């Protein structure tokens, strides 16, 4: 259907923008590698100093749409555990590519475990937003999302 195509192409557009925001531009700068592997280190440090970084909110928002798109487009991913797994893999892939860029061509990006945690949390929030919308639509019989899977 036209709606299904619109949602699918908006998902592609969203993913292109995630790549653009997290991996581009490619900058050839001296090799600077920063790795932060202690969970919540930067989050707790900034909260203790009275500063709440917008970067944390941005990390939550970054993959929030993914948590909506995955179960909407793929019936198989209407399971919270699978959605969390895909979001975790997506976020970990982004952070790993940022690390590889830093080790090879140089980059102003860092590998930060907090980003993975916050991105995954954002996708979880997105999943619950999907569930709320799904329940509302079913309650009012506004749409049949059961047949919304892009494979059909």
Backbone as numpy.savetxt, mean C-alpha at the origin, in Angstrom:
# Nx Ny Nz CAx CAy CAz Cx Cy Cz
-18.22 -5.39 -17.59 -19.05 -4.20 -17.59 -18.18 -2.95 -17.59
-18.79 -1.85 -17.87 -18.07 -0.58 -17.91 -17.54 -0.21 -16.52
-18.33 -0.44 -15.49 -17.88 -0.13 -14.13 -16.69 -0.99 -13.74
-16.72 -2.25 -14.07 -15.62 -3.17 -13.77 -14.34 -2.70 -14.46
-14.46 -2.30 -15.71 -13.28 -1.80 -16.43 -12.75 -0.52 -15.80
-13.65 0.38 -15.45 -13.23 1.63 -14.83 -12.46 1.36 -13.55
-12.99 0.47 -12.70 -12.32 0.15 -11.44 -10.97 -0.50 -11.70
-10.91 -1.41 -12.66 -9.65 -2.08 -12.97 -8.61 -1.09 -13.49
-8.99 -0.21 -14.41 -8.04 0.76 -14.94 -7.65 1.80 -13.90
-8.56 2.12 -12.99 -8.19 3.05 -11.91 -7.18 2.37 -10.98
-7.31 1.04 -10.81 -6.34 0.28 -10.02 -4.97 0.32 -10.68
-4.90 0.14 -11.99 -3.63 0.22 -12.72 -3.03 1.62 -12.56
-3.86 2.65 -12.70 -3.40 4.02 -12.54 -2.86 4.24 -11.12
-3.56 3.72 -10.13 -3.12 3.82 -8.74 -1.76 3.16 -8.56
-1.58 1.95 -9.08 -0.31 1.23 -8.92 0.84 1.97 -9.62
0.58 2.54 -10.77 1.60 3.34 -11.46 2.02 4.51 -10.57
1.07 5.14 -9.92 1.39 6.26 -9.05 2.12 5.83 -7.78
1.82 4.65 -7.27 2.57 4.12 -6.13 4.04 3.95 -6.52
4.26 3.38 -7.70 5.63 3.20 -8.20 6.31 4.56 -8.37
5.60 5.49 -8.95 6.15 6.83 -9.17 6.53 7.50 -7.85
5.66 7.38 -6.85 5.91 8.04 -5.56 7.02 7.38 -4.76
7.18 6.07 -4.90 8.13 5.36 -4.04 9.46 5.03 -4.69
9.49 4.92 -5.99 10.73 4.47 -6.64 11.34 5.48 -7.60
10.62 6.52 -7.93 11.13 7.52 -8.86 11.27 8.84 -8.13
12.08 9.74 -8.57 12.95 9.64 -9.74 14.19 8.80 -9.43
14.80 8.32 -10.47 16.06 7.61 -10.32 17.16 8.67 -10.31
17.85 8.75 -9.21 18.88 9.78 -9.04 20.23 9.09 -8.86
21.18 9.48 -9.66 22.52 8.94 -9.55 23.30 9.82 -8.58
23.31 9.41 -7.32 23.99 10.19 -6.29 24.98 9.26 -5.58
25.88 9.84 -4.82 26.84 8.98 -4.10 26.10 7.92 -3.29
26.76 6.80 -3.13 26.14 5.66 -2.46 25.83 5.98 -1.01
24.58 6.18 -0.76 24.12 6.39 0.61 23.06 5.34 0.89
23.35 4.52 1.85 22.42 3.45 2.19 22.00 3.63 3.64
20.71 3.65 3.85 20.18 3.76 5.19 19.19 2.63 5.39
19.42 1.87 6.45 18.55 0.74 6.76 18.10 0.89 8.21
16.80 0.84 8.42 16.23 0.93 9.76 15.39 -0.32 9.97
15.87 -1.23 10.83 15.22 -2.52 11.02 14.51 -2.67 12.36
14.55 -1.65 13.20 13.91 -1.72 14.51 12.46 -1.25 14.37
11.50 -2.14 14.61 10.09 -1.76 14.44 9.70 -0.58 15.34
9.02 0.38 14.72 8.48 1.57 15.39 9.54 2.50 15.97
10.79 2.34 15.58 11.85 3.19 16.11 11.59 4.67 15.80
11.38 4.99 14.53 11.16 6.38 14.14 9.80 6.89 14.62
8.81 6.02 14.65 7.49 6.43 15.10 7.54 6.82 16.58
8.11 5.96 17.41 8.19 6.23 18.85 9.09 7.43 19.12
10.21 7.52 18.40 11.13 8.64 18.57 10.44 9.96 18.26
9.67 10.00 17.18 9.00 11.25 16.83 7.86 11.57 17.79
7.14 10.55 18.27 6.08 10.80 19.24 6.65 11.31 20.56
7.80 10.77 20.97 8.45 11.22 22.21 8.91 12.66 22.11
9.28 13.09 20.91 9.74 14.46 20.74 8.57 15.43 20.51
7.35 14.89 20.48 6.18 15.75 20.28 5.90 16.06 18.83
6.59 15.38 17.94 6.43 15.64 16.51 5.80 14.42 15.85
4.71 14.63 15.18 4.09 13.54 14.43 4.33 13.82 12.95
5.13 13.00 12.35 5.54 13.21 10.96 4.39 12.88 10.01
4.20 13.72 9.03 3.19 13.44 8.02 3.59 12.22 7.19
4.87 11.89 7.20 5.33 10.72 6.45 4.67 9.45 6.97
4.39 9.39 8.26 3.73 8.21 8.81 2.31 8.10 8.29
1.61 9.21 8.29 0.25 9.22 7.75 0.27 8.90 6.26
1.25 9.44 5.55 1.37 9.16 4.12 1.63 7.68 3.87
2.42 7.04 4.72 2.69 5.61 4.57 1.42 4.79 4.79
0.58 5.21 5.71 -0.69 4.52 5.92 -1.60 4.71 4.71
-1.67 5.93 4.23 -2.55 6.25 3.10 -2.08 5.60 1.80
-0.77 5.41 1.64 -0.21 4.89 0.39 -0.85 3.57 -0.04
-0.97 2.63 0.85 -1.52 1.33 0.47 -2.96 1.12 0.93
-3.58 2.13 1.52 -4.98 2.02 1.89 -5.85 1.66 0.68
-5.69 2.32 -0.47 -6.50 1.93 -1.63 -6.27 0.48 -2.07
-5.06 -0.02 -1.87 -4.78 -1.42 -2.23 -5.68 -2.35 -1.43
-5.91 -2.02 -0.18 -6.79 -2.83 0.67 -8.24 -2.81 0.20
-8.62 -1.79 -0.54 -9.96 -1.73 -1.12 -9.98 -2.43 -2.48
-8.99 -2.14 -3.31 -8.95 -2.69 -4.67 -8.84 -4.22 -4.69
-7.97 -4.78 -3.87 -7.73 -6.22 -3.94 -9.00 -7.05 -3.75
-9.74 -6.85 -2.65 -10.95 -7.66 -2.50 -12.06 -7.26 -3.47
-12.04 -6.02 -3.92 -13.06 -5.58 -4.88 -12.85 -6.23 -6.24
-11.61 -6.29 -6.68 -11.32 -6.81 -8.01 -11.13 -8.32 -8.05
-10.69 -8.90 -6.96 -10.35 -10.32 -6.96 -11.07 -11.02 -5.81
-12.07 -11.82 -6.13 -12.86 -12.50 -5.09 -11.99 -13.34 -4.17
-10.95 -13.93 -4.72 -10.05 -14.76 -3.92 -9.38 -13.97 -2.79
-9.23 -12.67 -3.00 -8.59 -11.83 -2.00 -9.59 -11.16 -1.06
-10.79 -11.69 -0.99 -11.78 -11.19 -0.03 -11.57 -11.85 1.33
-10.36 -12.20 1.57 -9.93 -12.81 2.82 -8.89 -11.87 3.42
-9.09 -11.47 4.66 -8.19 -10.51 5.29 -6.75 -10.98 5.28
-6.51 -12.25 5.59 -5.14 -12.76 5.64 -4.44 -12.65 4.29
-5.14 -12.97 3.21 -4.54 -12.87 1.87 -4.28 -11.41 1.49
-5.21 -10.54 1.83 -5.01 -9.12 1.54 -3.81 -8.58 2.32
-3.68 -8.96 3.58 -2.53 -8.54 4.37 -1.24 -9.08 3.75
-1.26 -10.33 3.33 -0.07 -10.94 2.73 0.35 -10.20 1.47
-0.59 -9.90 0.58 -0.26 -9.18 -0.66 0.23 -7.77 -0.35
-0.40 -7.10 0.60 0.03 -5.75 0.98 1.44 -5.77 1.58
1.69 -6.77 2.43 3.03 -6.92 3.03 4.07 -7.16 1.94
3.77 -8.05 1.00 4.70 -8.31 -0.10 4.93 -7.07 -0.96
3.87 -6.34 -1.21 3.99 -5.11 -2.01 4.89 -4.10 -1.31
4.64 -3.87 -0.04 5.43 -2.91 0.71 6.88 -3.35 0.86
7.07 -4.64 1.15 8.43 -5.17 1.28 9.18 -5.08 -0.04
8.49 -5.32 -1.14 9.13 -5.19 -2.46 9.57 -3.76 -2.72
8.71 -2.80 -2.38 9.06 -1.39 -2.57 10.31 -1.05 -1.74
10.31 -1.44 -0.47 11.45 -1.13 0.40 12.72 -1.83 -0.08
12.60 -3.06 -0.55 13.76 -3.81 -1.05 14.33 -3.16 -2.30
13.47 -2.74 -3.21 13.93 -2.06 -4.42 14.62 -0.75 -4.04
14.08 -0.03 -3.05 14.74 1.19 -2.59 16.12 0.88 -2.03
16.26 -0.21 -1.31 17.56 -0.62 -0.77 18.52 -0.97 -1.90
18.06 -1.74 -2.86 18.91 -2.12 -4.00 19.35 -0.88 -4.77
18.43 0.06 -4.97 18.81 1.32 -5.63 19.90 2.04 -4.85
19.76 2.06 -3.53 20.76 2.72 -2.69 22.11 2.04 -2.77
22.11 0.73 -2.89 23.37 -0.02 -2.95 24.03 0.02 -4.33
23.26 0.28 -5.37 23.79 0.24 -6.74 24.02 1.62 -7.32
22.97 2.37 -7.54 23.12 3.67 -8.21 23.05 4.84 -7.25
22.77 4.54 -6.00 22.60 5.61 -5.02 21.15 6.07 -5.02
20.71 6.50 -3.88 19.31 6.89 -3.78 19.12 7.70 -2.51
18.14 8.57 -2.54 17.81 9.32 -1.33 16.76 8.59 -0.51
16.40 7.40 -0.91 15.40 6.57 -0.21 16.09 5.63 0.77
15.33 5.19 1.75 15.89 4.27 2.74 15.01 3.03 2.85
15.59 1.98 3.41 14.83 0.79 3.76 14.42 0.98 5.21
13.11 1.03 5.43 12.61 1.30 6.78 11.50 0.31 7.10
11.70 -0.48 8.13 10.71 -1.48 8.52 9.41 -0.79 8.97
9.51 0.42 9.51 8.30 1.15 9.89 7.41 1.41 8.68
8.02 1.69 7.53 7.23 1.90 6.32 6.43 0.65 5.96
7.06 -0.51 6.09 6.37 -1.78 5.78 5.19 -1.97 6.73
5.41 -1.71 8.00 4.35 -1.88 9.00 3.20 -0.91 8.72
3.53 0.36 8.49 2.49 1.38 8.27 1.76 1.16 6.95
2.50 0.78 5.90 1.85 0.48 4.61 0.87 -0.67 4.76
1.30 -1.72 5.43 0.44 -2.89 5.62 -0.77 -2.53 6.46
-0.57 -1.72 7.49 -1.69 -1.26 8.31 -2.69 -0.47 7.46
-2.17 0.36 6.56 -3.05 1.12 5.67 -3.90 0.21 4.80
-3.30 -0.86 4.28 -4.06 -1.82 3.47 -5.12 -2.53 4.31
-4.80 -2.80 5.57 -5.78 -3.42 6.46 -6.97 -2.47 6.65
-6.70 -1.19 6.87 -7.78 -0.21 6.98 -8.61 -0.18 5.69
-7.92 -0.23 4.55 -8.62 -0.26 3.26 -9.52 -1.47 3.13
-9.04 -2.61 3.61 -9.84 -3.84 3.56 -11.12 -3.66 4.37
-11.02 -3.06 5.55 -12.21 -2.87 6.38 -13.16 -1.83 5.77
-12.60 -0.84 5.07 -13.44 0.10 4.34 -14.22 -0.65 3.25
-13.52 -1.55 2.54 -14.19 -2.38 1.54 -15.32 -3.17 2.18
-15.05 -3.80 3.32 -16.06 -4.63 3.98 -17.28 -3.80 4.37
-17.05 -2.60 4.87 -18.17 -1.72 5.25 -18.99 -1.36 4.02
-18.32 -0.97 2.94 -19.02 -0.62 1.69 -19.77 -1.84 1.16
-19.15 -3.01 1.20 -19.75 -4.25 0.73 -21.03 -4.56 1.50
-21.00 -4.42 2.81 -22.17 -4.68 3.65 -23.29 -3.69 3.34
-22.94 -2.42 3.21 -23.94 -1.40 2.91 -24.59 -1.66 1.56
-23.78 -1.95 0.55 -24.33 -2.21 -0.79 -25.23 -3.45 -0.79
-24.81 -4.48 -0.09 -25.64 -5.69 -0.02 -26.94 -5.43 0.74
-26.86 -4.63 1.80 -28.05 -4.35 2.60 -29.11 -3.63 1.78
-28.68 -2.71 0.96 -29.62 -1.93 0.17 -29.79 -2.47 -1.26
-29.18 -3.64 -1.53 -29.26 -4.26 -2.86 -28.89 -3.29 -3.98
-27.88 -2.46 -3.72 -27.47 -1.48 -4.73 -26.55 -2.08 -5.78
-25.89 -3.15 -5.44 -24.95 -3.73 -6.39 -24.67 -5.17 -6.00
-24.34 -5.96 -6.98 -23.95 -7.34 -6.72 -22.44 -7.45 -6.91
-21.69 -7.28 -5.83 -20.24 -7.34 -5.92 -19.74 -8.77 -6.06
-20.62 -9.76 -5.84 -20.19 -11.15 -5.97 -19.71 -11.46 -7.39
-20.22 -10.75 -8.36 -19.85 -10.99 -9.76 -18.92 -9.91 -10.29
-18.27 -9.19 -9.38 -17.42 -8.08 -9.78 -15.99 -8.52 -10.12
-15.64 -9.74 -9.86 -14.30 -10.27 -10.09 -13.88 -10.01 -11.53
-12.66 -9.49 -11.74 -12.21 -9.15 -13.09 -12.02 -10.38 -13.97
-11.94 -11.55 -13.39 -11.73 -12.76 -14.19 -13.02 -13.23 -14.84
-14.17 -12.72 -14.41 -15.44 -13.18 -14.97 -15.79 -12.47 -16.24
